DNA sequence: CCACACTTACTTACTGGTTAGTAAGCCAGT
DNA sequence: ACTGGCTTACTAACCAGTAAGTAAGTGTGG
């Protein structure tokens, strides 16, 4: 086996970072900045300083602050599912296991949770550039989760009242977002993973009419 | 709201609005502005314009933008409980009835819900002036709600596992906050009152081990 | 193997805008 | 006459975005 496992351009000392690499650096920095200061309050100068360039350099790569935000949001999505081997969001009980696992991982990724919470909160302001992204994201998640609920109900021969799966899905999402908020403000008061597991189990148990347990993944 | 220049509380001789009245006007305006634009993005000029004065006039009354925010938060608390005759937060099942009632009322008070959501989200940014207020608020709410859970459990002779009441309380709060967010971004996708009732019932049912129904108030 | 053309990744400098906060003065009402 | 409520005028800071220039690469033809 060779000792060079790097897939990058090999031997020559890269004086200049590649475009792709630099963009990733900036995205990571922007995630930190928007997470810790918010979108409006976090400036391009802040972002640029973190990668050692000027704010005009950031604009060279991303065109505008709005576009940078968009890419940050997509970047978060990529990071969010990168621990899944299958790269595919699972269904049925596996989906809920995945949600709890994500919560457990998130407890060690404060920055990204904070960015998500801040941007989601900010997005309900008038004309915010992230609002449609967040709304769309909620909509997709509600669809996926409610389908998983239907799957579980079918498995257990439970007939759900009309709209019950959607209500449960919305509740699960709300739960996770709300718990993250409380955890961010007081990490000692809330055990993110445990609280998430408890709450999702509660929703599922009440919805399906029989005890549901989410076993460790 | 719209009590205009007819401000005679006892003495009808005042043409100029009283200090207290003017401050209330500004607080209401600030709630709207911070709600629709956020704290950082919402400016004193915006607030001042809504009451027909300049931003320096606002500073005359409140000293600084931070102090204005603090008073806005307290103002919200006052509005929030003003529909309670007893002015006292109830316990046991009445507490949960109150929460659902509040959700139903909130569906017609978008502005105040938005202000709360925006400020709560913003508050997790570093050094935000509202963060301690929000953290304290969460802490108080968790205490009140978990006590109500304990009361219900005692009523029904249910022995709760350690920390279960607190977990349930945190879940209920998370639920309400998260649902508000989804509702703000897409009011048609979520029925705020109905979803809140459903979700709280689910948590209580799962926690107490027997069906819980929250009847109309 | 090198020279020239071109591209990339920035920087510096600036524009036009917005911000919170301050200071001083005007004026109505008591 | 004096106080409280406000305005006008200003400051100093900060912002996103643009323009133009520069240095360091890359590709290509000879």
Coordinates of C-alpha atoms (C1' of nucleotides) in Angstrom, one line a residue:
Chain A
X1 CA 0.0 0.0 0.0
X2 CA 1.2 3.5 -0.8
X3 CA 1.6 6.0 1.9
X4 CA -0.1 8.7 -0.2
X5 CA -3.8 8.3 0.3
X6 CA -4.6 11.8 -0.8
X7 CA -6.6 12.1 -3.9
X8 CA -5.5 15.6 -4.4
X9 CA -2.9 16.8 -6.8
X10 CA 0.0 14.9 -5.5
X11 CA 3.5 15.9 -5.0
X12 CA 3.7 19.7 -5.9
X13 CA 3.2 21.9 -2.9
X14 CA 0.0 23.6 -3.5
X15 CA 0.8 27.3 -3.0
X16 CA -2.7 28.3 -3.8
X17 CA -5.7 26.5 -2.4
X18 CA -8.0 25.1 -5.1
X19 CA -11.3 26.8 -5.7
X20 CA -13.3 23.9 -4.3
X21 CA -11.3 23.8 -1.2
X22 CA -11.4 27.5 -0.6
X23 CA -15.1 27.5 -1.0
X24 CA -15.5 24.8 1.6
X25 CA -13.4 26.8 4.0
X26 CA -15.6 29.8 3.4
X27 CA -18.7 27.8 3.9
X28 CA -17.5 26.4 7.1
X29 CA -16.6 29.9 8.3
X30 CA -19.9 31.3 7.2
X31 CA -21.7 28.6 9.1
X32 CA -19.8 29.6 12.2
X33 CA -20.4 33.3 11.7
X34 CA -24.1 33.0 10.8
X35 CA -24.5 30.6 13.7
X36 CA -22.9 32.8 16.2
X37 CA -24.2 36.1 15.0
X38 CA -27.1 35.5 12.7
X39 CA -27.3 36.3 9.1
X40 CA -28.0 40.0 9.3
X41 CA -25.6 40.6 12.1
X42 CA -22.9 38.4 10.8
X43 CA -20.9 40.3 8.2
X44 CA -18.8 39.2 5.2
X45 CA -15.9 40.8 6.9
X46 CA -16.3 38.4 9.8
X47 CA -16.5 35.4 7.4
X48 CA -13.5 36.6 5.4
X49 CA -11.4 37.2 8.5
X50 CA -11.8 33.6 9.5
X51 CA -10.2 32.3 6.3
X52 CA -7.6 35.1 6.3
X53 CA -8.9 37.0 3.3
X54 CA -10.9 40.2 2.7
X55 CA -14.6 40.4 2.3
X56 CA -14.2 41.1 -1.4
X57 CA -12.5 37.8 -1.7
X58 CA -15.5 36.1 -0.3
X59 CA -17.7 37.9 -2.8
X60 CA -15.4 36.8 -5.6
X61 CA -16.3 33.2 -4.7
X62 CA -20.0 33.6 -3.9
X63 CA -21.2 36.7 -5.7
X64 CA -23.4 38.0 -2.9
X65 CA -24.2 37.5 0.7
X66 CA -27.6 36.0 -0.1
X67 CA -26.0 33.4 -2.4
X68 CA -23.5 32.5 0.3
X69 CA -26.4 31.9 2.7
X70 CA -28.0 29.6 0.2
X71 CA -24.9 27.6 -0.1
X72 CA -24.4 27.5 3.6
X73 CA -27.9 26.0 4.0
X74 CA -27.2 23.3 1.3
X75 CA -23.8 22.7 3.0
X76 CA -25.6 22.0 6.2
X77 CA -27.8 19.5 4.5
X78 CA -24.8 17.7 3.1
X79 CA -23.1 17.5 6.5
X80 CA -26.4 16.4 8.1
X81 CA -26.7 13.2 6.1
X82 CA -23.0 12.4 5.6
X83 CA -23.1 10.0 8.5
X84 CA -25.6 7.9 6.6
X85 CA -23.8 5.3 4.5
X86 CA -26.7 4.8 2.2
X87 CA -27.0 8.6 1.7
X88 CA -30.7 7.9 1.6
X89 CA -33.2 8.9 4.2
X90 CA -34.7 5.7 5.6
X91 CA -38.4 5.0 6.2
X92 CA -40.5 3.4 8.9
X93 CA -38.9 2.9 12.3
X94 CA -35.5 3.4 10.8
X95 CA -36.4 7.0 10.2
X96 CA -37.1 7.7 13.8
X97 CA -34.0 5.9 14.8
X98 CA -32.2 8.2 12.4
X99 CA -33.7 11.2 14.0
X100 CA -32.6 10.2 17.5
X101 CA -29.2 9.4 16.2
X102 CA -28.9 12.8 14.6
X103 CA -29.9 14.4 17.9
X104 CA -27.2 12.5 19.6
X105 CA -24.6 13.5 17.1
X106 CA -25.9 17.1 17.2
X107 CA -25.1 17.3 20.9
X108 CA -21.5 17.4 19.9
X109 CA -22.0 19.8 17.0
X110 CA -23.2 22.8 18.7
X111 CA -22.1 25.2 16.0
X112 CA -24.2 23.6 13.3
X113 CA -27.3 23.3 15.6
X114 CA -26.9 26.9 16.5
X115 CA -26.7 28.0 12.9
X116 CA -29.8 26.0 12.1
X117 CA -31.7 27.5 15.0
X118 CA -30.7 31.0 14.4
X119 CA -31.4 30.9 10.7
X120 CA -34.7 29.2 11.2
X121 CA -35.8 31.8 13.7
X122 CA -34.6 34.6 11.5
X123 CA -36.3 33.1 8.5
X124 CA -39.8 34.1 9.8
X125 CA -38.9 37.8 9.4
X126 CA -40.4 39.5 6.4
X127 CA -38.6 38.9 3.2
X128 CA -35.8 36.9 4.7
X129 CA -33.7 35.1 2.1
X130 CA -33.9 31.8 3.9
X131 CA -37.6 31.7 4.5
X132 CA -38.6 29.7 1.4
X133 CA -35.7 27.3 2.0
X134 CA -36.9 26.7 5.6
X135 CA -40.5 26.4 4.6
X136 CA -39.7 23.9 1.9
X137 CA -37.5 22.0 4.3
X138 CA -40.4 21.7 6.8
X139 CA -42.7 20.6 4.1
X140 CA -40.4 17.9 2.8
X141 CA -39.7 16.7 6.4
X142 CA -43.4 16.6 7.2
X143 CA -44.0 14.5 4.2
X144 CA -41.2 12.0 4.9
X145 CA -42.0 11.6 8.6
X146 CA -45.8 11.3 8.0
X147 CA -45.1 8.6 5.5
X148 CA -43.0 6.8 8.1
X149 CA -45.8 7.1 10.5
X150 CA -48.2 5.6 8.0
X151 CA -45.8 2.7 7.4
X152 CA -45.7 2.0 11.2
X153 CA -49.5 2.2 11.4
X154 CA -49.9 -0.2 8.6
X155 CA -47.3 -2.6 10.1
X156 CA -49.3 -2.7 13.3
X157 CA -52.8 -2.7 11.7
X158 CA -53.7 0.6 13.2
X159 CA -56.2 2.7 11.4
X160 CA -55.2 6.4 11.7
X161 CA -57.8 9.2 11.8
X162 CA -57.6 11.6 8.9
X163 CA -54.6 13.9 9.0
X164 CA -53.3 12.2 12.1
X165 CA -50.0 11.2 10.5
X166 CA -49.4 14.8 9.3
X167 CA -50.1 16.1 12.8
X168 CA -47.7 13.6 14.3
X169 CA -45.1 14.5 11.8
X170 CA -45.4 18.2 12.4
X171 CA -45.2 17.5 16.2
X172 CA -42.0 15.5 15.8
X173 CA -40.3 18.2 13.8
X174 CA -41.5 20.9 16.3
X175 CA -40.2 18.8 19.2
X176 CA -36.8 18.5 17.7
X177 CA -36.5 22.2 16.9
X178 CA -37.9 23.3 20.2
X179 CA -35.6 21.0 22.2
X180 CA -32.6 22.3 20.3
X181 CA -33.5 25.8 21.3
X182 CA -33.8 24.9 24.9
X183 CA -30.6 22.9 24.8
X184 CA -28.7 25.8 23.1
X185 CA -29.7 28.2 25.8
X186 CA -29.1 25.8 28.7
X187 CA -27.3 22.6 27.8
X188 CA -27.5 21.3 31.4
X189 CA -31.3 21.6 31.5
X190 CA -32.0 19.4 28.6
X191 CA -30.4 16.1 27.5
X192 CA -30.8 16.5 23.7
X193 CA -30.6 12.9 22.7
X194 CA -32.6 11.5 25.6
X195 CA -35.3 14.2 25.4
X196 CA -35.7 13.7 21.7
X197 CA -36.0 9.9 22.1
X198 CA -38.6 10.4 24.9
X199 CA -40.7 12.9 23.0
X200 CA -40.7 11.0 19.7
X201 CA -41.6 7.8 21.5
X202 CA -44.5 9.7 23.2
X203 CA -45.9 11.0 20.0
X204 CA -45.7 7.6 18.3
X205 CA -47.1 5.8 21.3
X206 CA -50.0 8.1 21.5
X207 CA -50.6 8.1 17.7
X208 CA -50.4 4.3 17.3
X209 CA -52.1 3.4 20.5
X210 CA -49.5 1.0 21.7
X211 CA -46.1 1.4 23.3
X212 CA -43.3 2.3 20.9
X213 CA -39.7 2.0 21.8
X214 CA -36.8 3.4 19.8
X215 CA -33.9 1.1 20.4
X216 CA -30.4 2.3 20.1
X217 CA -28.9 2.4 16.6
Chain B
X1 CA -53.6 48.9 19.5
X2 CA -55.7 51.9 18.8
X3 CA -56.6 54.1 21.7
X4 CA -55.8 57.3 20.0
X5 CA -55.7 60.8 21.5
X6 CA -58.7 60.2 23.8
X7 CA -56.4 59.4 26.7
X8 CA -58.3 60.9 29.5
X9 CA -57.8 58.6 32.4
X10 CA -58.9 61.1 35.0
X11 CA -58.1 64.5 33.9
X12 CA -59.3 65.4 30.4
X13 CA -57.1 68.4 30.2
X14 CA -54.1 66.6 28.7
X15 CA -53.6 67.3 25.0
X16 CA -50.2 65.8 24.9
X17 CA -50.1 62.0 25.3
X18 CA -49.0 61.1 28.8
X19 CA -45.6 59.5 29.2
X20 CA -47.1 56.1 30.1
X21 CA -49.3 56.1 27.1
X22 CA -46.6 57.1 24.7
X23 CA -44.4 54.4 26.1
X24 CA -47.1 51.9 25.5
X25 CA -47.5 53.0 21.9
X26 CA -43.8 52.7 21.3
X27 CA -43.7 49.2 22.9
X28 CA -46.5 48.1 20.7
X29 CA -44.7 49.5 17.7
X30 CA -41.4 47.9 18.7
X31 CA -43.2 44.5 19.1
X32 CA -44.4 44.8 15.5
X33 CA -41.0 45.9 14.2
X34 CA -38.9 43.4 16.1
X35 CA -41.5 40.8 15.1
X36 CA -41.4 41.5 11.4
X37 CA -37.7 42.3 11.1
X38 CA -36.0 40.9 14.1
X39 CA -34.1 42.9 16.7
X40 CA -30.9 43.6 14.8
X41 CA -32.6 44.3 11.5
X42 CA -35.4 46.3 13.0
X43 CA -34.3 49.8 13.5
X44 CA -35.3 52.6 15.9
X45 CA -36.2 54.6 12.9
X46 CA -38.8 52.0 12.0
X47 CA -40.2 52.0 15.4
X48 CA -40.3 55.7 15.7
X49 CA -42.0 56.1 12.3
X50 CA -44.9 53.9 13.5
X51 CA -45.8 56.3 16.3
X52 CA -45.0 59.4 14.2
X53 CA -41.9 60.6 15.9
X54 CA -38.2 60.4 15.2
X55 CA -35.8 57.8 16.4
X56 CA -34.3 60.3 18.9
X57 CA -37.8 60.6 20.4
X58 CA -37.8 56.8 21.1
X59 CA -34.4 57.1 22.7
X60 CA -35.7 59.9 24.8
X61 CA -38.2 57.4 26.4
X62 CA -36.1 54.3 26.5
X63 CA -32.5 55.3 26.6
X64 CA -31.1 52.6 24.3
X65 CA -32.2 50.0 21.9
X66 CA -31.3 47.2 24.4
X67 CA -33.5 48.7 27.1
X68 CA -36.3 49.0 24.6
X69 CA -36.0 45.3 23.8
X70 CA -36.1 44.4 27.5
X71 CA -39.3 46.3 28.0
X72 CA -40.8 44.8 24.9
X73 CA -40.2 41.4 26.3
X74 CA -41.9 42.3 29.6
X75 CA -44.7 43.9 27.7
X76 CA -45.3 40.6 25.9
X77 CA -45.5 38.8 29.2
X78 CA -48.2 41.3 30.3
X79 CA -50.2 40.8 27.2
X80 CA -49.8 37.1 27.3
X81 CA -51.6 36.7 30.6
X82 CA -54.1 39.5 30.4
X83 CA -56.8 37.2 29.1
X84 CA -56.6 35.3 32.4
X85 CA -59.0 36.7 34.9
X86 CA -57.2 35.5 37.9
X87 CA -53.9 36.8 36.6
X88 CA -52.4 33.7 38.0
X89 CA -51.1 30.8 36.1
X90 CA -53.2 27.8 36.8
X91 CA -52.0 24.3 37.8
X92 CA -52.8 20.7 37.0
X93 CA -55.0 20.1 34.0
X94 CA -56.1 23.7 33.9
X95 CA -52.5 24.6 33.0
X96 CA -52.7 22.5 29.8
X97 CA -56.1 23.9 29.0
X98 CA -54.6 27.3 29.3
X99 CA -51.7 26.4 27.0
X100 CA -54.1 25.2 24.3
X101 CA -56.3 28.3 24.8
X102 CA -53.2 30.5 24.4
X103 CA -52.4 28.6 21.2
X104 CA -55.9 29.2 19.9
X105 CA -55.7 32.9 20.7
X106 CA -52.2 33.1 19.2
X107 CA -53.6 32.0 15.8
X108 CA -55.2 35.4 15.6
X109 CA -52.2 37.3 17.0
X110 CA -49.6 36.6 14.4
X111 CA -47.5 39.6 15.2
X112 CA -46.9 38.7 18.8
X113 CA -46.1 35.1 17.9
X114 CA -43.7 36.2 15.3
X115 CA -42.0 38.6 17.6
X116 CA -41.6 35.8 20.2
X117 CA -40.3 33.3 17.6
X118 CA -37.8 35.7 16.0
X119 CA -36.4 37.0 19.3
X120 CA -36.2 33.5 20.7
X121 CA -34.2 32.3 17.7
X122 CA -32.0 35.4 17.7
X123 CA -31.4 35.0 21.4
X124 CA -29.1 32.0 20.9
X125 CA -26.6 34.2 19.1
X126 CA -23.5 35.2 21.1
X127 CA -24.1 37.9 23.6
X128 CA -27.7 38.6 22.5
X129 CA -29.4 41.0 24.9
X130 CA -32.5 38.7 25.1
X131 CA -30.7 35.4 25.8
X132 CA -30.8 35.5 29.6
X133 CA -34.5 36.5 29.4
X134 CA -35.4 33.6 27.2
X135 CA -33.3 31.2 29.2
X136 CA -35.0 32.3 32.4
X137 CA -38.4 32.1 30.8
X138 CA -37.8 28.5 29.6
X139 CA -36.6 27.6 33.1
X140 CA -39.7 29.0 34.8
X141 CA -42.0 27.4 32.3
X142 CA -40.3 24.0 32.7
X143 CA -40.8 24.3 36.4
X144 CA -44.5 25.3 36.2
X145 CA -45.4 22.7 33.6
X146 CA -43.5 19.8 35.3
X147 CA -45.3 20.6 38.5
X148 CA -48.6 20.4 36.7
X149 CA -47.5 17.0 35.3
X150 CA -46.6 15.8 38.8
X151 CA -50.1 17.0 40.0
X152 CA -51.8 15.0 37.3
X153 CA -49.7 12.0 38.0
X154 CA -50.6 12.2 41.7
X155 CA -54.3 12.6 40.9
X156 CA -54.1 9.4 38.9
X157 CA -51.9 7.5 41.2
X158 CA -49.2 7.2 38.6
X159 CA -45.6 6.9 39.8
X160 CA -43.3 8.8 37.4
X161 CA -39.8 7.7 36.6
X162 CA -37.1 10.1 37.8
X163 CA -36.9 13.3 35.7
X164 CA -39.9 12.2 33.6
X165 CA -42.0 15.3 34.6
X166 CA -39.2 17.6 33.6
X167 CA -38.7 15.8 30.3
X168 CA -42.4 16.0 29.5
X169 CA -42.4 19.7 30.4
X170 CA -39.5 20.4 28.2
X171 CA -41.2 18.5 25.4
X172 CA -44.4 20.5 25.8
X173 CA -42.6 23.8 25.5
X174 CA -40.5 22.6 22.6
X175 CA -43.7 21.4 20.9
X176 CA -45.4 24.8 21.2
X177 CA -42.4 26.7 20.0
X178 CA -41.7 24.4 17.1
X179 CA -45.3 24.4 16.0
X180 CA -45.4 28.2 16.0
X181 CA -42.4 28.2 13.7
X182 CA -44.0 25.9 11.2
X183 CA -47.2 27.8 11.4
X184 CA -45.6 31.1 10.9
X185 CA -43.8 29.8 7.7
X186 CA -46.9 28.1 6.4
X187 CA -50.2 28.8 8.2
X188 CA -52.1 26.4 6.0
X189 CA -49.9 23.4 6.7
X190 CA -50.4 23.6 10.5
X191 CA -53.5 24.2 12.5
X192 CA -51.9 25.8 15.5
X193 CA -54.6 25.2 18.1
X194 CA -55.4 21.7 17.0
X195 CA -51.8 20.6 16.6
X196 CA -51.0 22.0 20.0
X197 CA -53.8 20.1 21.6
X198 CA -53.0 16.9 19.9
X199 CA -49.3 17.1 20.7
X200 CA -49.8 18.0 24.4
X201 CA -52.3 15.2 24.8
X202 CA -49.8 12.8 23.2
X203 CA -47.1 13.7 25.6
X204 CA -49.4 13.5 28.6
X205 CA -50.9 10.3 27.5
X206 CA -47.5 8.7 27.0
X207 CA -46.2 10.1 30.3
X208 CA -49.2 9.1 32.4
X209 CA -49.9 5.8 30.7
X210 CA -53.5 6.4 30.2
X211 CA -55.5 8.5 27.7
X212 CA -55.6 12.2 28.4
X213 CA -58.1 14.5 26.8
X214 CA -58.0 18.2 27.0
X215 CA -61.5 19.5 26.8
X216 CA -62.4 22.9 25.4
X217 CA -62.0 25.7 27.8
Chain C
dC1 C1' 11.6 24.7 -22.8
dC2 C1' 10.0 28.8 -23.0
dA3 C1' 7.2 32.9 -24.2
dC4 C1' 2.9 34.8 -24.5
dA5 C1' -2.1 34.8 -23.6
dC6 C1' -5.3 34.0 -20.6
dT7 C1' -7.6 32.9 -16.0
dT8 C1' -7.9 32.7 -11.1
dA9 C1' -7.7 34.5 -6.7
dC10 C1' -7.4 37.7 -4.6
dT11 C1' -6.4 43.2 -2.7
dT12 C1' -7.1 48.1 -2.1
dA13 C1' -10.0 51.7 -2.5
dC14 C1' -14.3 53.5 -2.8
dT15 C1' -19.6 54.3 -3.0
dG16 C1' -23.9 54.8 -1.2
dG17 C1' -26.4 53.4 2.3
dT18 C1' -27.9 52.5 7.2
dT19 C1' -27.2 52.3 12.0
dA20 C1' -27.4 53.7 17.3
dG21 C1' -26.4 57.3 20.0
dT22 C1' -25.5 62.4 21.3
dA23 C1' -26.2 67.3 21.8
dA24 C1' -28.6 71.3 21.6
dG25 C1' -32.5 73.8 21.0
dC26 C1' -37.6 74.7 20.3
dC27 C1' -42.1 74.8 22.0
dA28 C1' -46.4 73.5 24.4
dG29 C1' -48.6 72.9 28.7
dT30 C1' -48.7 73.5 33.5
Chain D
dA1 C1' -40.7 80.2 34.1
dC2 C1' -39.7 75.9 33.8
dT3 C1' -40.1 71.1 32.6
dG4 C1' -40.9 67.2 29.6
dG5 C1' -41.3 65.7 24.9
dC6 C1' -39.7 66.1 21.2
dT7 C1' -36.9 67.7 16.6
dT8 C1' -33.0 68.7 13.9
dA9 C1' -28.4 68.0 13.1
dC10 C1' -24.6 65.5 13.6
dT11 C1' -21.1 61.7 14.4
dA12 C1' -18.7 57.6 14.1
dA13 C1' -19.1 53.1 12.9
dC14 C1' -20.3 49.6 10.0
dC15 C1' -22.4 47.4 6.0
dA16 C1' -22.7 45.0 1.0
dG17 C1' -21.3 45.6 -3.3
dT18 C1' -18.3 47.4 -7.2
dA19 C1' -14.3 48.6 -9.8
dA20 C1' -9.8 48.3 -10.9
dG21 C1' -5.5 46.5 -10.3
dT22 C1' -1.9 42.8 -9.2
dA23 C1' 0.4 38.6 -8.6
dA24 C1' 0.4 34.0 -9.4
dG25 C1' -0.9 30.5 -11.6
dT26 C1' -2.4 27.5 -16.3
dG27 C1' -2.6 26.4 -21.1
dT28 C1' -0.6 26.6 -25.7
dG29 C1' 2.1 27.4 -29.8
dG30 C1' 6.5 27.5 -31.5

